[in-house]
PDB file of C-alpha atoms in Angstrom:
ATOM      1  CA  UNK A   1     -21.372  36.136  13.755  1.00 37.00           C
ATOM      2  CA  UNK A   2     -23.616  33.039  13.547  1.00 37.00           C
ATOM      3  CA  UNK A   3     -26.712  35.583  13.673  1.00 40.00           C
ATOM      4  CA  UNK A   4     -25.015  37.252  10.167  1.00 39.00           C
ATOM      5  CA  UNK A   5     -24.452  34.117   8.361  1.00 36.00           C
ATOM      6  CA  UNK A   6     -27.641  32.804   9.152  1.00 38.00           C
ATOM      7  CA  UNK A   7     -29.031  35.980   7.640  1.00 38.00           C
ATOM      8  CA  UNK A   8     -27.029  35.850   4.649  1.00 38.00           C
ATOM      9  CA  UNK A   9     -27.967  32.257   4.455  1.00 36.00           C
ATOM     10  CA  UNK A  10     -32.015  33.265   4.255  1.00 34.00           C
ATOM     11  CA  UNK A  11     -31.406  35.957   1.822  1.00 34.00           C
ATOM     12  CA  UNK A  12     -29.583  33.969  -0.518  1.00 35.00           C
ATOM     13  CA  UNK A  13     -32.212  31.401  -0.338  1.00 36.00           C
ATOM     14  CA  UNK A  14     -34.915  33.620  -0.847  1.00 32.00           C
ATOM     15  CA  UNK A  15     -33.061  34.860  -3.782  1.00 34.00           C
ATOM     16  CA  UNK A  16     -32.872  31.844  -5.381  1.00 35.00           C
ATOM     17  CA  UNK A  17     -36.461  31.245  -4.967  1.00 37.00           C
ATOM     18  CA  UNK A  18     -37.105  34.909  -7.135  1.00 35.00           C
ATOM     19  CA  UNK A  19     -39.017  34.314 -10.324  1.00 35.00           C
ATOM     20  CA  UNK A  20     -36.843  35.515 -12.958  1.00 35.00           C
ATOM     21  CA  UNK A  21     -37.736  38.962 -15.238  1.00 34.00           C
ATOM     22  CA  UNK A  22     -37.003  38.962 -18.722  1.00 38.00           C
ATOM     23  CA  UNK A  23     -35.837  42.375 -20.344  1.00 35.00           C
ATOM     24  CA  UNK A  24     -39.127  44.002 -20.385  1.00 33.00           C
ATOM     25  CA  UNK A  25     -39.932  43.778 -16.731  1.00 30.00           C
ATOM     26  CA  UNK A  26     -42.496  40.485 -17.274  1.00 37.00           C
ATOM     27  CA  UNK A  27     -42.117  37.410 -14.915  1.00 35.00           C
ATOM     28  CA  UNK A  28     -40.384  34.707 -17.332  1.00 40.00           C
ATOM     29  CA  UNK A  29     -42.520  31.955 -18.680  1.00 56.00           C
ATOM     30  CA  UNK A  30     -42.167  28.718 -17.243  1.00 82.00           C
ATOM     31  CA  UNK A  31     -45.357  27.587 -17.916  1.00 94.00           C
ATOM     32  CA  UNK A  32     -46.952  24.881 -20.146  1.00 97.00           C
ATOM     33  CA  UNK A  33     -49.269  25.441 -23.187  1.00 98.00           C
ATOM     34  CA  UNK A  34     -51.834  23.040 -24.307  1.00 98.00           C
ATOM     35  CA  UNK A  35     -54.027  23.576 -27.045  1.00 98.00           C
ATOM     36  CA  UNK A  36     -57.529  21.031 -27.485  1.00 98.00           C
ATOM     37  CA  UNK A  37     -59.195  21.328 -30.693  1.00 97.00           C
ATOM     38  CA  UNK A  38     -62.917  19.995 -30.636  1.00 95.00           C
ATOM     39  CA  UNK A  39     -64.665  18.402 -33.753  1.00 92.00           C
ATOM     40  CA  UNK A  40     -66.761  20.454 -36.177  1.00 89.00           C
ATOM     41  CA  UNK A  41     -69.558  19.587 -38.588  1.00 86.00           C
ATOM     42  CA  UNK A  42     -67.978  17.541 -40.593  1.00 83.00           C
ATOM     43  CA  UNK A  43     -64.712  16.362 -40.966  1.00 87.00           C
ATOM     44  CA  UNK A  44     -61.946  18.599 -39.046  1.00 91.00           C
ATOM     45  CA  UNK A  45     -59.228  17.159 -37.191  1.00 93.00           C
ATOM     46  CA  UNK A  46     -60.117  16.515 -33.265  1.00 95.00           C
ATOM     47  CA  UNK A  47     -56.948  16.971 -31.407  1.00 97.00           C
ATOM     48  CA  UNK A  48     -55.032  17.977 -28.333  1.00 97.00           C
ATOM     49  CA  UNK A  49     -51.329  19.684 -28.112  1.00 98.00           C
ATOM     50  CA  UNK A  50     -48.890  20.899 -25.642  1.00 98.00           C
ATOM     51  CA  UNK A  51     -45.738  22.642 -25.195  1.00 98.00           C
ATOM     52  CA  UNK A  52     -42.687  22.925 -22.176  1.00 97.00           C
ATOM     53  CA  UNK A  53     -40.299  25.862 -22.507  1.00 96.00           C
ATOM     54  CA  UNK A  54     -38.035  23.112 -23.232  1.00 96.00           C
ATOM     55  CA  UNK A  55     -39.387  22.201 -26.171  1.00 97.00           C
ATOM     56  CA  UNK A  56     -41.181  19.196 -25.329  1.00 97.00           C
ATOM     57  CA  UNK A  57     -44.745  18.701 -27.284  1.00 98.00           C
ATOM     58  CA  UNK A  58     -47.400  15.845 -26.899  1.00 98.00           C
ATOM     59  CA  UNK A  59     -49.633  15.700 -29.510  1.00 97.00           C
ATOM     60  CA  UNK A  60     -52.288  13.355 -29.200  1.00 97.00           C
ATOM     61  CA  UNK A  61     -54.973  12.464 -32.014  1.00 95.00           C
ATOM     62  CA  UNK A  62     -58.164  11.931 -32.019  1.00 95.00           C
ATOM     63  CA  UNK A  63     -60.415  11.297 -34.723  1.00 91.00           C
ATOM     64  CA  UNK A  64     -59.751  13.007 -38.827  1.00 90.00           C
ATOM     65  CA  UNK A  65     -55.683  12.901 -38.089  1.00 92.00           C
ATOM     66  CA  UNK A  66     -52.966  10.527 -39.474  1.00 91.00           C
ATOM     67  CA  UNK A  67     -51.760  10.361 -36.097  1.00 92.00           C
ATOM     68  CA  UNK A  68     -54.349   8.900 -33.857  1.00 93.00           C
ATOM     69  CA  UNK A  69     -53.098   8.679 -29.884  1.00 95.00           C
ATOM     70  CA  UNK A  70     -50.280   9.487 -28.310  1.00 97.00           C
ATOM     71  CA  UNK A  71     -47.040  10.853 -30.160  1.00 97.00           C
ATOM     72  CA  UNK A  72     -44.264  13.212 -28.700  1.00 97.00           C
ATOM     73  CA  UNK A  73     -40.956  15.328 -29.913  1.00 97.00           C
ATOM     74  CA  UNK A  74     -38.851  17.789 -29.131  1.00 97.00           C
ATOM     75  CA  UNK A  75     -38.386  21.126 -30.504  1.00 97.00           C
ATOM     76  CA  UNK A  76     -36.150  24.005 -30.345  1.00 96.00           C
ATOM     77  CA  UNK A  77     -37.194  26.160 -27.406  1.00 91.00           C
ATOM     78  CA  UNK A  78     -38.035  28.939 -29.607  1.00 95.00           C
ATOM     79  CA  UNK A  79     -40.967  27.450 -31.184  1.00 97.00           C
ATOM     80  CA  UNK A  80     -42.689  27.253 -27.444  1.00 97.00           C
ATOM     81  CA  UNK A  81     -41.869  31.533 -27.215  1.00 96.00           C
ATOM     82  CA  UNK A  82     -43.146  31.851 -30.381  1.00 97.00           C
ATOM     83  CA  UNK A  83     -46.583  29.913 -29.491  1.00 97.00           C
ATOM     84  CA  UNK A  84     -46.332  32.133 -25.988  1.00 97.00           C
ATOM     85  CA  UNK A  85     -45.893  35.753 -28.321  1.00 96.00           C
ATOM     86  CA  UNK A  86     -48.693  34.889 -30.353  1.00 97.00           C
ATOM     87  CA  UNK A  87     -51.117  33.652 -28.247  1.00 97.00           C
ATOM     88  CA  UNK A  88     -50.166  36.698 -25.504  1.00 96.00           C
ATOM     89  CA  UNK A  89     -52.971  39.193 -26.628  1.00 95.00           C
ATOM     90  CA  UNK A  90     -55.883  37.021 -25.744  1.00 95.00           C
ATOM     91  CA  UNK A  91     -54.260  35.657 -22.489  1.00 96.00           C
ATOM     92  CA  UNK A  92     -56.733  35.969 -19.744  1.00 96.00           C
ATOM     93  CA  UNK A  93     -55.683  36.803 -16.354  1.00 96.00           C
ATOM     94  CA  UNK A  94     -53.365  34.304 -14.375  1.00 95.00           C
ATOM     95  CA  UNK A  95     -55.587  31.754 -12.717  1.00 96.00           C
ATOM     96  CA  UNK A  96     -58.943  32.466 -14.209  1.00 96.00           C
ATOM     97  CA  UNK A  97     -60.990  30.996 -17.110  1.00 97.00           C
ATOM     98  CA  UNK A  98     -62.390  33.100 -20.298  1.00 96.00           C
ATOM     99  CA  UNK A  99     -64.476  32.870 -23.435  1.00 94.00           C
ATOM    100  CA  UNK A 100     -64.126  34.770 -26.367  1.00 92.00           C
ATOM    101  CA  UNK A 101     -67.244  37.008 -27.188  1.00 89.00           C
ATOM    102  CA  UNK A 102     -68.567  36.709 -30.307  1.00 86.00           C
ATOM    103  CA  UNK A 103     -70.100  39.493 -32.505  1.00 81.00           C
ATOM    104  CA  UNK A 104     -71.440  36.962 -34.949  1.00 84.00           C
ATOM    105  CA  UNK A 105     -71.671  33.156 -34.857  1.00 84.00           C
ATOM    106  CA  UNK A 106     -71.319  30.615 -37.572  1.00 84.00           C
ATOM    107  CA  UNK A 107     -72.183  27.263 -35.879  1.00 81.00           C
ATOM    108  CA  UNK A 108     -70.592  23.817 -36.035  1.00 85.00           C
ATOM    109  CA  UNK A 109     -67.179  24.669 -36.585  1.00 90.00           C
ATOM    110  CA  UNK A 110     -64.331  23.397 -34.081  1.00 93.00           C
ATOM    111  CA  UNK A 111     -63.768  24.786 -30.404  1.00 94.00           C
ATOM    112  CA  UNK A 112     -60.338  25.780 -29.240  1.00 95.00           C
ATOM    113  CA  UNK A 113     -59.612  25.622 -25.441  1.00 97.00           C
ATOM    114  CA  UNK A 114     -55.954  27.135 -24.426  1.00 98.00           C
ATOM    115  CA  UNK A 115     -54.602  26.477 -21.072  1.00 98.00           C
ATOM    116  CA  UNK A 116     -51.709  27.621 -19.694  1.00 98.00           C
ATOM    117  CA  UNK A 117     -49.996  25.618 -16.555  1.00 97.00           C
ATOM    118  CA  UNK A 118     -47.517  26.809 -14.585  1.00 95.00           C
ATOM    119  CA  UNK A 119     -44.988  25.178 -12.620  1.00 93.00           C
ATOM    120  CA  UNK A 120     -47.530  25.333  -9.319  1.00 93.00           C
ATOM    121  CA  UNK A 121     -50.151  23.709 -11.283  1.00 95.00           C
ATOM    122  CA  UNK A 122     -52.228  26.861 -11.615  1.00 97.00           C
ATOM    123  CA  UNK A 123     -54.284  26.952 -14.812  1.00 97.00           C
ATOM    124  CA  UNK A 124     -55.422  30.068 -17.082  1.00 97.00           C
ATOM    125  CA  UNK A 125     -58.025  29.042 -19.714  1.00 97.00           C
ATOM    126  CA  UNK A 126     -59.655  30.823 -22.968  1.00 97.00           C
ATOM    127  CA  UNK A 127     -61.884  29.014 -24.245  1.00 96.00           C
ATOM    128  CA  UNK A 128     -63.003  30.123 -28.144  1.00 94.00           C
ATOM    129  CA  UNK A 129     -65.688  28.947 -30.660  1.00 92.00           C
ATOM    130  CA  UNK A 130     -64.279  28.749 -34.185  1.00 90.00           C
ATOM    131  CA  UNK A 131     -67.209  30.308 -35.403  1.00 86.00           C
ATOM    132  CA  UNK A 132     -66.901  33.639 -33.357  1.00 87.00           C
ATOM    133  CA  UNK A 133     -66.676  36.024 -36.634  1.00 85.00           C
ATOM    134  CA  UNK A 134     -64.996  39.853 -35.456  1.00 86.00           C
ATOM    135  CA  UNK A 135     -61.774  40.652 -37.003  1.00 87.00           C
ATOM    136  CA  UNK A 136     -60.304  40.136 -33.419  1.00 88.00           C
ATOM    137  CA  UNK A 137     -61.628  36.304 -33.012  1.00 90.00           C
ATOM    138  CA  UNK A 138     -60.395  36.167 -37.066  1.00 90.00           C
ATOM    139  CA  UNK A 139     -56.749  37.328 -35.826  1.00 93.00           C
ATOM    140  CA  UNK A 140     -56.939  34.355 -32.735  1.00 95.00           C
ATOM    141  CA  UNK A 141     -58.445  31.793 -34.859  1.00 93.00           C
ATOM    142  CA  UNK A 142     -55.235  31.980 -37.412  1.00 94.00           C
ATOM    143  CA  UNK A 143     -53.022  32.647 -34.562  1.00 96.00           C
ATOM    144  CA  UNK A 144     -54.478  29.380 -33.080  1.00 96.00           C
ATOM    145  CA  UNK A 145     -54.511  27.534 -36.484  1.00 94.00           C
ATOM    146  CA  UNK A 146     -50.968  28.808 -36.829  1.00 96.00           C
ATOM    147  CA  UNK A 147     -50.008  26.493 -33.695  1.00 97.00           C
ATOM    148  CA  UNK A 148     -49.274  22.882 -35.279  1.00 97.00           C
ATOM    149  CA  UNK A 149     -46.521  24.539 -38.558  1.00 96.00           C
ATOM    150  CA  UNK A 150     -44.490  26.590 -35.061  1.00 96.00           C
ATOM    151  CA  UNK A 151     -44.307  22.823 -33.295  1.00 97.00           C
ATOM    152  CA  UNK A 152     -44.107  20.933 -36.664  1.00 96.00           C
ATOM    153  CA  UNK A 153     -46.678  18.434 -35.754  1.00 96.00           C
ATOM    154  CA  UNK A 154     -48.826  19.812 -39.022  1.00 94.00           C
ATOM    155  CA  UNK A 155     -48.785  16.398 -40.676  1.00 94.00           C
ATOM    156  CA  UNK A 156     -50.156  14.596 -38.363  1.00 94.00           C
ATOM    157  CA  UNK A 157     -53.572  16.315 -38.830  1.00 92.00           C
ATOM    158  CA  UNK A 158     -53.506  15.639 -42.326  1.00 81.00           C
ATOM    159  CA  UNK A 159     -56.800  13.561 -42.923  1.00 70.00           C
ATOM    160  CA  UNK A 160     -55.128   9.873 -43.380  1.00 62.00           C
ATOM    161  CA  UNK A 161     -55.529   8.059 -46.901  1.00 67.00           C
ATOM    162  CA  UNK A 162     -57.409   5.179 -45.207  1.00 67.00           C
ATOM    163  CA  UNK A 163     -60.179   7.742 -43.539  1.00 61.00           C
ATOM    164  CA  UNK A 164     -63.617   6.392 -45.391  1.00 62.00           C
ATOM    165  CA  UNK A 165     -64.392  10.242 -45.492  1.00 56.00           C
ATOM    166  CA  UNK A 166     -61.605  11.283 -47.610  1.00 53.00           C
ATOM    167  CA  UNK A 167     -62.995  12.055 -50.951  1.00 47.00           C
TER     168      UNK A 167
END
């Protein structure tokens, strides 16, 4: 008898400790994406992003941004599946780190680096150079640009009115 429930007791546990599959057979998400933006020749927004499956975001501004440092809200936990769905394609294996290859190159415009963190702490990372041209690197690049409207943080990388290089 005590042999059975101590059994039970380990399966249950073990069970509990399963990673969860969402309808289409893929481990659920319950990972953290962060998004840093690097500066350009010029003027672009320098900036870094992330994003819990609960919604939380931290945004934190750099230099060209109305919102310079630290800043954080909460959105509806949709917006972080909709970042996950569109930036799924160019998701490099779990635990390893990736650059996007470029066909053609247009220099000075902004890096991207993506990580994704899961709840161990184990990070994926594509790293991407704005200027990659190919129509795939064209699709990531909006997909990446697309990032700040999904988490509503979009005006604070609007260039402030007191920046001496508005024009």
């Amino acid at each position: 008898m005590f042999k059975a429930l101590a059994a039970s007791t380990l399966l249950l546990s073990l069970a509990a400790c399963a990673t969860p599959m969402d309808g289409g057979g893929q481990a659920a998400r319950s990972e953290t994406i962060s998004l840093a933006v690097g500066p350009c020749f010029g003027f672009c927004p320098v900036y870094s992003l992330s994003v819990a499956p609960d919604g939380a975001v931290r945004f934190e501004g750099e230099r060209h941004t109305t919102v310079v440092g630290l800043k954080e809200k909460t959105v509806a936990p949709g917006a972080y599946q909709a970042v996950a769905r569109s930036l799924a394609p160019w998701r490099p294996a779990s635990g390893t780190t990736a650059q996007t290859e470029c066909e053609q190159l247009a220099s000075d415009l902004p890096t991207y680096t993506v990580v994704w963190t899961d709840a161990a702490g184990e990070m994926t990372t594509l790293n991407h150079d704005g200027g990659c041209m190919s129509e795939t690197n064209s699709r990531l690049k909006a997909a990446l640009q697309a990032i700040p409207g999904q988490l509503g943080v979009e005006p604070w990388l609007e260039r402030p009115a007191n920046d001496p290089n508005t024009r």
